[in-house]
Coordinates of C-alpha atoms and ligand atoms in Angstrom, one line a residue:
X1 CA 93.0 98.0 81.1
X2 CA 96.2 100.3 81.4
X3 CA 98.0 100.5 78.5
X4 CA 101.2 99.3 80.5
X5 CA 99.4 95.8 79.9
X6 CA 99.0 95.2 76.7
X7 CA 101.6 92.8 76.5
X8 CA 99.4 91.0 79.4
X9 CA 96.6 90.4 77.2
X10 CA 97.0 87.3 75.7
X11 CA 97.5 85.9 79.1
X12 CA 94.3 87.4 80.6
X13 CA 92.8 86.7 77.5
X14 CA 93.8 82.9 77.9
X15 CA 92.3 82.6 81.5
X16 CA 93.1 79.3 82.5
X17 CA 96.4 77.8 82.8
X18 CA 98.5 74.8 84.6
X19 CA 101.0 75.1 86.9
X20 CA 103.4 72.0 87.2
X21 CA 105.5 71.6 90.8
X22 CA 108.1 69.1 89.2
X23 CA 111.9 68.0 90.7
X24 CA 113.8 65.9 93.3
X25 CA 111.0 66.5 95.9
X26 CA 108.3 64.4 94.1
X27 CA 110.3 61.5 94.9
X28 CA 109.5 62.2 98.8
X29 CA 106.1 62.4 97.8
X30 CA 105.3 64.7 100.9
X31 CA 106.3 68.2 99.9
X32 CA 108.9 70.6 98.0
X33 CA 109.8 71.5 101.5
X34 CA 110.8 68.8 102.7
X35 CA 115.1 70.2 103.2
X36 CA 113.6 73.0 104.5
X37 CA 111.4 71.4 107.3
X38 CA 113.6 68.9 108.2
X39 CA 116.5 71.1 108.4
X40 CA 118.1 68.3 105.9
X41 CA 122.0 68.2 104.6
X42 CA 122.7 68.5 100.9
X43 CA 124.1 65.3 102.2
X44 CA 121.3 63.8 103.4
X45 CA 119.3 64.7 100.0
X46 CA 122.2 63.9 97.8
X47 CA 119.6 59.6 97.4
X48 CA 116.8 61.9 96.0
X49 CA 119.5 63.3 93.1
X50 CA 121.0 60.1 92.4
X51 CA 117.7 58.3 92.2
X52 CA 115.9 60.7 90.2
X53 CA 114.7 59.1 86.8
X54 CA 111.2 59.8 85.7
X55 CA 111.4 57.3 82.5
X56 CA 107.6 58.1 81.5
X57 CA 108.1 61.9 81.1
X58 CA 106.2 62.2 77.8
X59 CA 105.2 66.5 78.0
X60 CA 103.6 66.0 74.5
X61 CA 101.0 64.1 76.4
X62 CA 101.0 66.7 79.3
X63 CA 100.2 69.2 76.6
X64 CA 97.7 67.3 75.0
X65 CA 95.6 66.6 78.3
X66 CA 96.7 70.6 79.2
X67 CA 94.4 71.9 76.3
X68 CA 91.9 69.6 76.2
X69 CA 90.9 70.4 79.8
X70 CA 90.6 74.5 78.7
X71 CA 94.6 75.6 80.0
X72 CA 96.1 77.8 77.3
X73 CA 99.4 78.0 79.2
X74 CA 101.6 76.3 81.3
X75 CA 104.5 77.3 84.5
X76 CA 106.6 74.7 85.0
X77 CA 109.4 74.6 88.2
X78 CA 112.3 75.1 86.3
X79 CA 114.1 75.2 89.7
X80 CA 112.1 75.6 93.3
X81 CA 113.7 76.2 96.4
X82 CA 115.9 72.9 96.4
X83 CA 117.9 74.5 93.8
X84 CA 118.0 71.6 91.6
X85 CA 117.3 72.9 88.0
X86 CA 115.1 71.1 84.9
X87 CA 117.7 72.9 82.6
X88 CA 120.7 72.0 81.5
X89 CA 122.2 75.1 83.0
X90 CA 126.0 75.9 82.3
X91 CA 126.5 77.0 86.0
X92 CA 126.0 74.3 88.0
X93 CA 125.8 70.2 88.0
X94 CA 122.4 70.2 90.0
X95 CA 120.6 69.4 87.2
X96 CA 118.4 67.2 85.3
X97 CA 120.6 66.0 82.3
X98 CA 123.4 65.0 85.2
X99 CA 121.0 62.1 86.7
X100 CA 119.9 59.1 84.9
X101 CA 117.4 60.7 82.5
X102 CA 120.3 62.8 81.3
X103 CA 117.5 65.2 79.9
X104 CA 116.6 68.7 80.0
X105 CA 113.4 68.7 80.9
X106 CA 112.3 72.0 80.6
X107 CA 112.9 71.9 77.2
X108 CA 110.5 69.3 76.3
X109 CA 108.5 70.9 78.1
X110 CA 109.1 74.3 76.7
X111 CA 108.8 72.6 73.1
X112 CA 105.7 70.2 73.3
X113 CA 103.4 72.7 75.0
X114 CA 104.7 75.3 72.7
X115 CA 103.8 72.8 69.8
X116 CA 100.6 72.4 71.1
X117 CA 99.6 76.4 71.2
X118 CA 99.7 76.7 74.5
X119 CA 101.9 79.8 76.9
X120 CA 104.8 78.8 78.0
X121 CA 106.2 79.8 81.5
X122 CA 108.8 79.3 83.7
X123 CA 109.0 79.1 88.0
X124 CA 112.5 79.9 89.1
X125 CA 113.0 80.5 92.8
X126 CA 114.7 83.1 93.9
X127 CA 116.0 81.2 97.1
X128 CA 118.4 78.3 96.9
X129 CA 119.2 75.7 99.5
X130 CA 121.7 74.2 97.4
X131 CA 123.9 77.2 96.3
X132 CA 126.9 77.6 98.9
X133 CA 126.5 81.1 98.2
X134 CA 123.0 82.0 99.1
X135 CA 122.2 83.5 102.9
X136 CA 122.5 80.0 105.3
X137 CA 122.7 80.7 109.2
X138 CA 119.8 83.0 109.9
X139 CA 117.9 82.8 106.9
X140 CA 114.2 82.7 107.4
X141 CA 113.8 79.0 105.4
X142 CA 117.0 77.4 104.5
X143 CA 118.2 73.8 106.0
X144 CA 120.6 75.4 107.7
X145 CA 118.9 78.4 109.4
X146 CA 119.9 77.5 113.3
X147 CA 122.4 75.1 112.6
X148 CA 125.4 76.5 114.8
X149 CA 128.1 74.6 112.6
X150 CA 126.9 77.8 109.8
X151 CA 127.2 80.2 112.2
X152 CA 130.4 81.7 111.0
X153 CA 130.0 80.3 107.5
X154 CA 131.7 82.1 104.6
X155 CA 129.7 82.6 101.5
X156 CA 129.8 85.8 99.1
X157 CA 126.1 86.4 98.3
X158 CA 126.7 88.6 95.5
X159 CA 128.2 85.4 93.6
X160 CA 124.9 83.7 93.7
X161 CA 123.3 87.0 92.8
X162 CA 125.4 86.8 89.7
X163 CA 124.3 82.9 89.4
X164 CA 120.7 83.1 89.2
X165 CA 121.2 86.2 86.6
X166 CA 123.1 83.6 84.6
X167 CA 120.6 81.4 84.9
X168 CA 117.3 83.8 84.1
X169 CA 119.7 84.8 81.1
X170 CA 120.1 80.9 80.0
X171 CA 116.3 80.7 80.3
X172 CA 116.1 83.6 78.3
X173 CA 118.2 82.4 75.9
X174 CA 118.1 79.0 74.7
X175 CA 114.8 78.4 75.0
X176 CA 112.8 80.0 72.2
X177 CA 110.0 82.8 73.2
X178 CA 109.3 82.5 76.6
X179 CA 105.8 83.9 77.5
X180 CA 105.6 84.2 81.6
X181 CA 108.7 84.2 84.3
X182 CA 107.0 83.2 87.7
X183 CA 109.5 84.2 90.7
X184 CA 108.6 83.0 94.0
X185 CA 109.2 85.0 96.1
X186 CA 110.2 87.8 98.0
X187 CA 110.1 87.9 101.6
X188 CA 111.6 90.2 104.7
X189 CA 114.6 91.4 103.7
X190 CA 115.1 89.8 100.5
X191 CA 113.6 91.9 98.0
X192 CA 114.0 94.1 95.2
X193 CA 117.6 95.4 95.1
X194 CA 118.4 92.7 96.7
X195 CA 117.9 90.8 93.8
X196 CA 119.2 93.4 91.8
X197 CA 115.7 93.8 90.3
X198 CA 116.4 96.9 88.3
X199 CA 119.0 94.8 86.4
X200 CA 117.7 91.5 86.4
X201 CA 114.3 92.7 84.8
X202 CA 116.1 95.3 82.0
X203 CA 118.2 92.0 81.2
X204 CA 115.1 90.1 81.2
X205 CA 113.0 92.6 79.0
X206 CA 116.2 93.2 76.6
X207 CA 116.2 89.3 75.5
X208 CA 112.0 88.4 75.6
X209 CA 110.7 92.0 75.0
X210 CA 107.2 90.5 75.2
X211 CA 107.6 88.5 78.3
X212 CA 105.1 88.4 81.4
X213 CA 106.7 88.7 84.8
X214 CA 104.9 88.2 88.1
X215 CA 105.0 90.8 91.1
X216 CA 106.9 88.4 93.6
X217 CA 110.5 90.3 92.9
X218 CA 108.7 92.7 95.2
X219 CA 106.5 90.1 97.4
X220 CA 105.0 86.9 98.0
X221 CA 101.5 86.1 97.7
X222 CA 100.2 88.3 100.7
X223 CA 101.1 91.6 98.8
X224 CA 100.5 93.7 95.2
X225 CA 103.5 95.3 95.9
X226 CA 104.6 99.0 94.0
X227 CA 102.5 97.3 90.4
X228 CA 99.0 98.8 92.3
X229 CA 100.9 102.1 92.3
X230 CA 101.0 105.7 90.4
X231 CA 104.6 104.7 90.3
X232 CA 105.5 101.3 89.8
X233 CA 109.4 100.1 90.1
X234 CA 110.7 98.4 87.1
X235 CA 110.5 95.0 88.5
X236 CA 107.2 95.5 89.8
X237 CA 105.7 92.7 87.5
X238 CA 103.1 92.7 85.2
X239 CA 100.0 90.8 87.5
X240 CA 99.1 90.4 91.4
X241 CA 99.7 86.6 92.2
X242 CA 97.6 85.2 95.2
X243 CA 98.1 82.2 96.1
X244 CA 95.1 79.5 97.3
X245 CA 92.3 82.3 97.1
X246 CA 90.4 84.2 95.2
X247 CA 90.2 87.7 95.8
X248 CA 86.7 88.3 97.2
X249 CA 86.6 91.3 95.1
X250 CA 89.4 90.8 92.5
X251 CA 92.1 93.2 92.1
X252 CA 92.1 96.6 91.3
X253 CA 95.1 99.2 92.0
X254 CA 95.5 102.1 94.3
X255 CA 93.4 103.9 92.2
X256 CA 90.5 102.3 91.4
X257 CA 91.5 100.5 88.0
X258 CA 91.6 97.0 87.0
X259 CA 95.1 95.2 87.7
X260 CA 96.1 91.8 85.9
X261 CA 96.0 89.1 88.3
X262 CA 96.1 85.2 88.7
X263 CA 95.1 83.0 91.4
X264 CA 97.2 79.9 91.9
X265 CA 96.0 76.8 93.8
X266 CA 96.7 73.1 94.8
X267 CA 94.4 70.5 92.8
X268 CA 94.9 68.1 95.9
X269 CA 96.3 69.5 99.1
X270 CA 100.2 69.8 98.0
X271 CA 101.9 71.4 95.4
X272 CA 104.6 68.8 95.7
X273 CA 103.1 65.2 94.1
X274 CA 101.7 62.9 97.0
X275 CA 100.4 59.6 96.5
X276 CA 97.3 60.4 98.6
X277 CA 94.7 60.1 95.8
X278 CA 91.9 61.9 98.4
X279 CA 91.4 65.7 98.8
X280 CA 91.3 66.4 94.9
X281 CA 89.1 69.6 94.3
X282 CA 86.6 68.1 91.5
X283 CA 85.8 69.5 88.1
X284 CA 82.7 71.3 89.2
X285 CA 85.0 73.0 92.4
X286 CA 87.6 74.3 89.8
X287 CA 85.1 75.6 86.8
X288 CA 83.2 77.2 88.7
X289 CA 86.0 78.9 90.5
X290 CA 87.4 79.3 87.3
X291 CA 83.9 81.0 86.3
X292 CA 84.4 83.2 89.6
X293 CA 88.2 84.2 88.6
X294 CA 86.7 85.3 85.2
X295 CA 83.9 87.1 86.4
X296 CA 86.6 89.3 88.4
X297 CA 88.8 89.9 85.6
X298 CA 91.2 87.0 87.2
X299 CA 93.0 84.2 85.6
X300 CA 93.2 80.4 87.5
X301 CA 96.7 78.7 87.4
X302 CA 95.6 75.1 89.0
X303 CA 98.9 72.8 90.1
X304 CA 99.3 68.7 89.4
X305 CA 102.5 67.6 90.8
X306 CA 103.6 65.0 88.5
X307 CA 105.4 61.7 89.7
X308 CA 108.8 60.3 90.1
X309 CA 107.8 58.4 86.9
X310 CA 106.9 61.5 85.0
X311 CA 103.1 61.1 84.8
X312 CA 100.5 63.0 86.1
X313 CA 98.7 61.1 89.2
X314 CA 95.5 59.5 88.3
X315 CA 93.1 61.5 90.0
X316 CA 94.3 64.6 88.2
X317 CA 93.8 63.4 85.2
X318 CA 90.3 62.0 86.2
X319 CA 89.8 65.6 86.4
X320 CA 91.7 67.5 83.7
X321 CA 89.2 65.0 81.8
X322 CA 86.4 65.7 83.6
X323 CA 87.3 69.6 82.9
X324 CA 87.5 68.6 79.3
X325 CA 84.3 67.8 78.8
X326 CA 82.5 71.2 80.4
X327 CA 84.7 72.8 77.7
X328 CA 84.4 71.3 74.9
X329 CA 80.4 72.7 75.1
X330 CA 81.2 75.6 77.4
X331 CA 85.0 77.3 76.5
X332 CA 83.7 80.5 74.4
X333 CA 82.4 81.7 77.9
X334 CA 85.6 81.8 79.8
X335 CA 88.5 82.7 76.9
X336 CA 88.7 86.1 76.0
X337 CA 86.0 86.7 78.2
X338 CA 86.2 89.1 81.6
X339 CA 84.0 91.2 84.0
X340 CA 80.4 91.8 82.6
X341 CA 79.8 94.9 85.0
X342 CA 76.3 93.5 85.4
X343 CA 76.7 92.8 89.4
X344 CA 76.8 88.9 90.9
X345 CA 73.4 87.4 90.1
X346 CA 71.9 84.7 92.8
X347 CA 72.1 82.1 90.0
X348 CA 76.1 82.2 89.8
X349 CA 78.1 84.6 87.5
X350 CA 78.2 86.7 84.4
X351 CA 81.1 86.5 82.1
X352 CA 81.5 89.2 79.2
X353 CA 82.8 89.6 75.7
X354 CA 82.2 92.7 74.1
X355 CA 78.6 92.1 73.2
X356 CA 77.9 89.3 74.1
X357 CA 77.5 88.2 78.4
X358 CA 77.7 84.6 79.0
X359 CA 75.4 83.7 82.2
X360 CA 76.8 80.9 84.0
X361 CA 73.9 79.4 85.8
X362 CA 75.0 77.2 88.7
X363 CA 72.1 76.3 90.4
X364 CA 68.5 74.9 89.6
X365 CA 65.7 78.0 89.6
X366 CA 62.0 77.2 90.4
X367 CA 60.6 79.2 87.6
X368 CA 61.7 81.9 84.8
X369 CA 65.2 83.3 85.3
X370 CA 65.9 86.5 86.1
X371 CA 68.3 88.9 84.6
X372 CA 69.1 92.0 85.4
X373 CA 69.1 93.3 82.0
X374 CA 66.5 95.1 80.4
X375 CA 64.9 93.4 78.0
X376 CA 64.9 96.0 75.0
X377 CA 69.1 95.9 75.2
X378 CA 69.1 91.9 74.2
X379 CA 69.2 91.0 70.9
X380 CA 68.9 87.0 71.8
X381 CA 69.8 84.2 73.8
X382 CA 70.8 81.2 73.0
X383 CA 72.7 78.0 75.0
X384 CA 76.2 77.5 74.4
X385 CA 76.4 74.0 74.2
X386 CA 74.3 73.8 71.2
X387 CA 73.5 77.0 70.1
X388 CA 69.9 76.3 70.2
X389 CA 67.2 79.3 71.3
X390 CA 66.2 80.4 74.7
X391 CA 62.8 82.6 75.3
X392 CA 62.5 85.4 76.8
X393 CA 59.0 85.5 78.9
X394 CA 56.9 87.5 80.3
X395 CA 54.5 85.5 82.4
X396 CA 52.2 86.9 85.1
X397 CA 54.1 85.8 88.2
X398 CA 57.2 88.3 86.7
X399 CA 54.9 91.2 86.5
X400 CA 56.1 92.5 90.4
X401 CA 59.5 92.7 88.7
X402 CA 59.2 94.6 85.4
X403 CA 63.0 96.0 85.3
X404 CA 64.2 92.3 85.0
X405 CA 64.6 90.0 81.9
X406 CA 63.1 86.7 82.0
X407 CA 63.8 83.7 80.6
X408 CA 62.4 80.0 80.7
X409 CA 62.4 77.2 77.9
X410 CA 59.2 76.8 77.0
X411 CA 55.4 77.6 77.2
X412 CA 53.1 77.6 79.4
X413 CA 54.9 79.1 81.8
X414 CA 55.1 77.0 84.9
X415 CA 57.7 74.9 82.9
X416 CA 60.9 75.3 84.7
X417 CA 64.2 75.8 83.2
X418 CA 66.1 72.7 84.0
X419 CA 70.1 73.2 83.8
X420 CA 71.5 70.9 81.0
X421 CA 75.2 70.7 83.0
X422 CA 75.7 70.4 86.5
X423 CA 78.5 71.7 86.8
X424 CA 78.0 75.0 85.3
X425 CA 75.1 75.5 82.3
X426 CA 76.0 78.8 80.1
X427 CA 73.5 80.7 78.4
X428 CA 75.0 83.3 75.7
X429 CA 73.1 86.8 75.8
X430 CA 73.4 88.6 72.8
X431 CA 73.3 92.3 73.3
X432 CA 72.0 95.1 70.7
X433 CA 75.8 97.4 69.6
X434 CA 74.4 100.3 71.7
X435 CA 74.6 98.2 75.4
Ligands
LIG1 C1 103.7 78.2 98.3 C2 104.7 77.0 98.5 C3 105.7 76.9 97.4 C4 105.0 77.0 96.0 C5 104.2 78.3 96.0 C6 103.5 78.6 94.7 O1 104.3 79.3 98.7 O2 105.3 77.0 99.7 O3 106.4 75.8 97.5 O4 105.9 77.0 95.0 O5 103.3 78.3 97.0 O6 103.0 79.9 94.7

């Protein structure tokens, strides 16, 4: 990869990380849009503000379950689109340690998942519903986008500009090294300059010189933006961030070379925490899309909205456990690992580091394996899990297909491979230095 992104590595490296969609909307239990779709008052929202008290927040215990399940980093909602921040920000009193929990929130989260060696990043939204001085009457999303009473509303957007620098320099600032600043997002107008991008992003780099910064200063999901370019703007952002897909072909840049990117997605159906305990993708759905965002050169940022309470819901935890398990045989074969350049098998996917390919077998073969490696580049095989020996065979029935590698368990040859994990079994495949 460019050398622009070496100080992306250790987050491509990492692979797998947890996104956390937490503040007053959780309480509505619906969605973070909830001001926004029912073109609420900061009025009428004031209840969620004055209610808000999650007494079980224990982010130790969010790291702990974080790791286990294979996430090396985490992006927590410092502040979404309500405006109301997890920070005990100096420039406003919409925040966490004004409501009963009188915390800051996103520094125990900051320190715990920190203490438990894992990224840490912050979401700040670039929009604000709650700031009187961001765009109101004729906005594309805010409360008060066709509300007439706002039609001749006074408000001086260059002072909220100069707020939400403030803020990114608080973040910046009083909370240790930060490793990723998510923005979300950019959209018509609003972009760029508009932000004041070039300043906002010098600033940035100036206090975390190490920091990684998503594109969406430039765009929202449906872009790359100026990053895929010969001549990239300074705030175009150090990876491509889609948003509930994976790229069918992950992403490369206008001229043909790999670009950082990460796919975000929902665990349920919401970003937002929803009592609904159905539509949870399972364990096998997010490793081996995990496996598929590897196999691309792509990293997986999977959401749990955590509770009013300030737990996780139950069913995400069934799976964060569930996800635990695969990689505590498996996790060699996604971090640090990235395209193999070996093609997609029919099986499922290869993984790569250096020498060694990881084939991640997803479904149940009728006889020997194939790989499409020649069999005088492989030094050996073995199984993750256990490290024990796989053969390579020859048997009659192969002979048809001579360029392709073969591999079953055991003699005589009709025995049939049988995949140890549902979910996703990974052989390791050793290759000789010269492959
Ligand atoms: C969607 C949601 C937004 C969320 C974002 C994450 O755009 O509308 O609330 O924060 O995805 O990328």
């Amino acid at each position: 990869m460019d050398k622009r992104f070496q100080h992306v590595k250790w987050m491509m490296d990492a692979r797998f990380g947890l996104f956390i969609h937490w503040g007053l909307y959780c309480i509505n239990g619906v969605t973070e849009w909830k001001r926004s779709y029912e073109r609420l008052s900061i009025e009428e929202y004031e209840q969620y503000f004055e209610e808000f008290n999650p007494i079980d927040f224990n982010p130790r215990e969010w790291a702990k379950m974080a790791r286990e399940a294979g996430m090396r980093y985490a992006v927590l909602t410092v502040k979404h689109h309500e405006g109301f921040c997890l920070f005990d920000s100096a420039y406003t009193d919409y925040k966490s340690t004004n409501t009963k929990c009188g915390r800051d929130l996103a520094r125990e989260f900051a320190e715990a998942f920190r203490a438990e060696g894992l990224g840490v990043g912050f979401y700040y939204s670039l929009f604000d519903w709650h700031h009187p001085d961001y765009h109101h009457y004729g906005d594309l999303y805010h409360p008060m986008r066709d509300n007439e009473a706002y039609k001749d509303y006074q408000y001086d957007f260059n002072r909220y500009l100069e707020y939400m620098h403030n803020q990114i320099r608080e973040l910046c600032t009083n909370y240790g090294k930060i490793d990723i600043l998510w923005f979300d997002n950019s959209y018509g107008e609003m972009r760029g300059e508009k932000w004041k991008a070039t300043e906002l992003v010098s600033m940035i780099r100036s206090l975390q010189p190490d920091i990684v910064i998503n594109n969406r200063l430039e765009c929202n999901a449906s872009a790359k933006g100026s990053i895929s370019t010969a001549n990239p703007t300074v705030y175009a952002g150090d990876f491509v961030a889609p948003e509930q897909i994976i790229p069918p072909e992950g992403i490369l840049d206008d001229m043909g070379n790999d670009l950082p990117w990460e796919a975000c997605c929902t665990m349920n159906n919401s970003w937002c925490y929803t009592p609904n305990p159905y539509n949870y993708k399972d364990a096998k759905c997010l490793i081996r899309k995990l496996v598929e965002c590897v196999s691309k050169g792509g990293n997986l940022l999977v959401n749990i909205g955590p509770n009013a309470r300030g737990k996780f819901p139950k069913p995400a935890m069934k799976v964060l456990r569930d996800m635990a398990e695969w990689f505590e045989d498996y996790g060699k074969s996604i971090w640090n690992c990235g395209k193999a350049g070996l093609g997609k098998p029919d099986w499922g996917y290869y993984t790569r580091n250096g020498n060694y390919v990881y084939a991640h077998l997803l479904q149940q073969e009728i006889g020997p394996i194939a790989l499409n490696i020649p069999t005088e580049k492989i030094k050996k095989i073995r199984r993750v899990s256990d490290g024990s020996e796989v053969l390579i065979v020859r048997p009659w029935v192969t002979e048809l297909f001579p360029e392709y590698t073969f591999i079953n368990f055991q003699e005589p040859i009709q025995g049939t491979f049988l995949l140890e994990n549902e979910i996703d079994t990974v052989l390791e495949i050793e290759l000789k230095e010269e492959y």
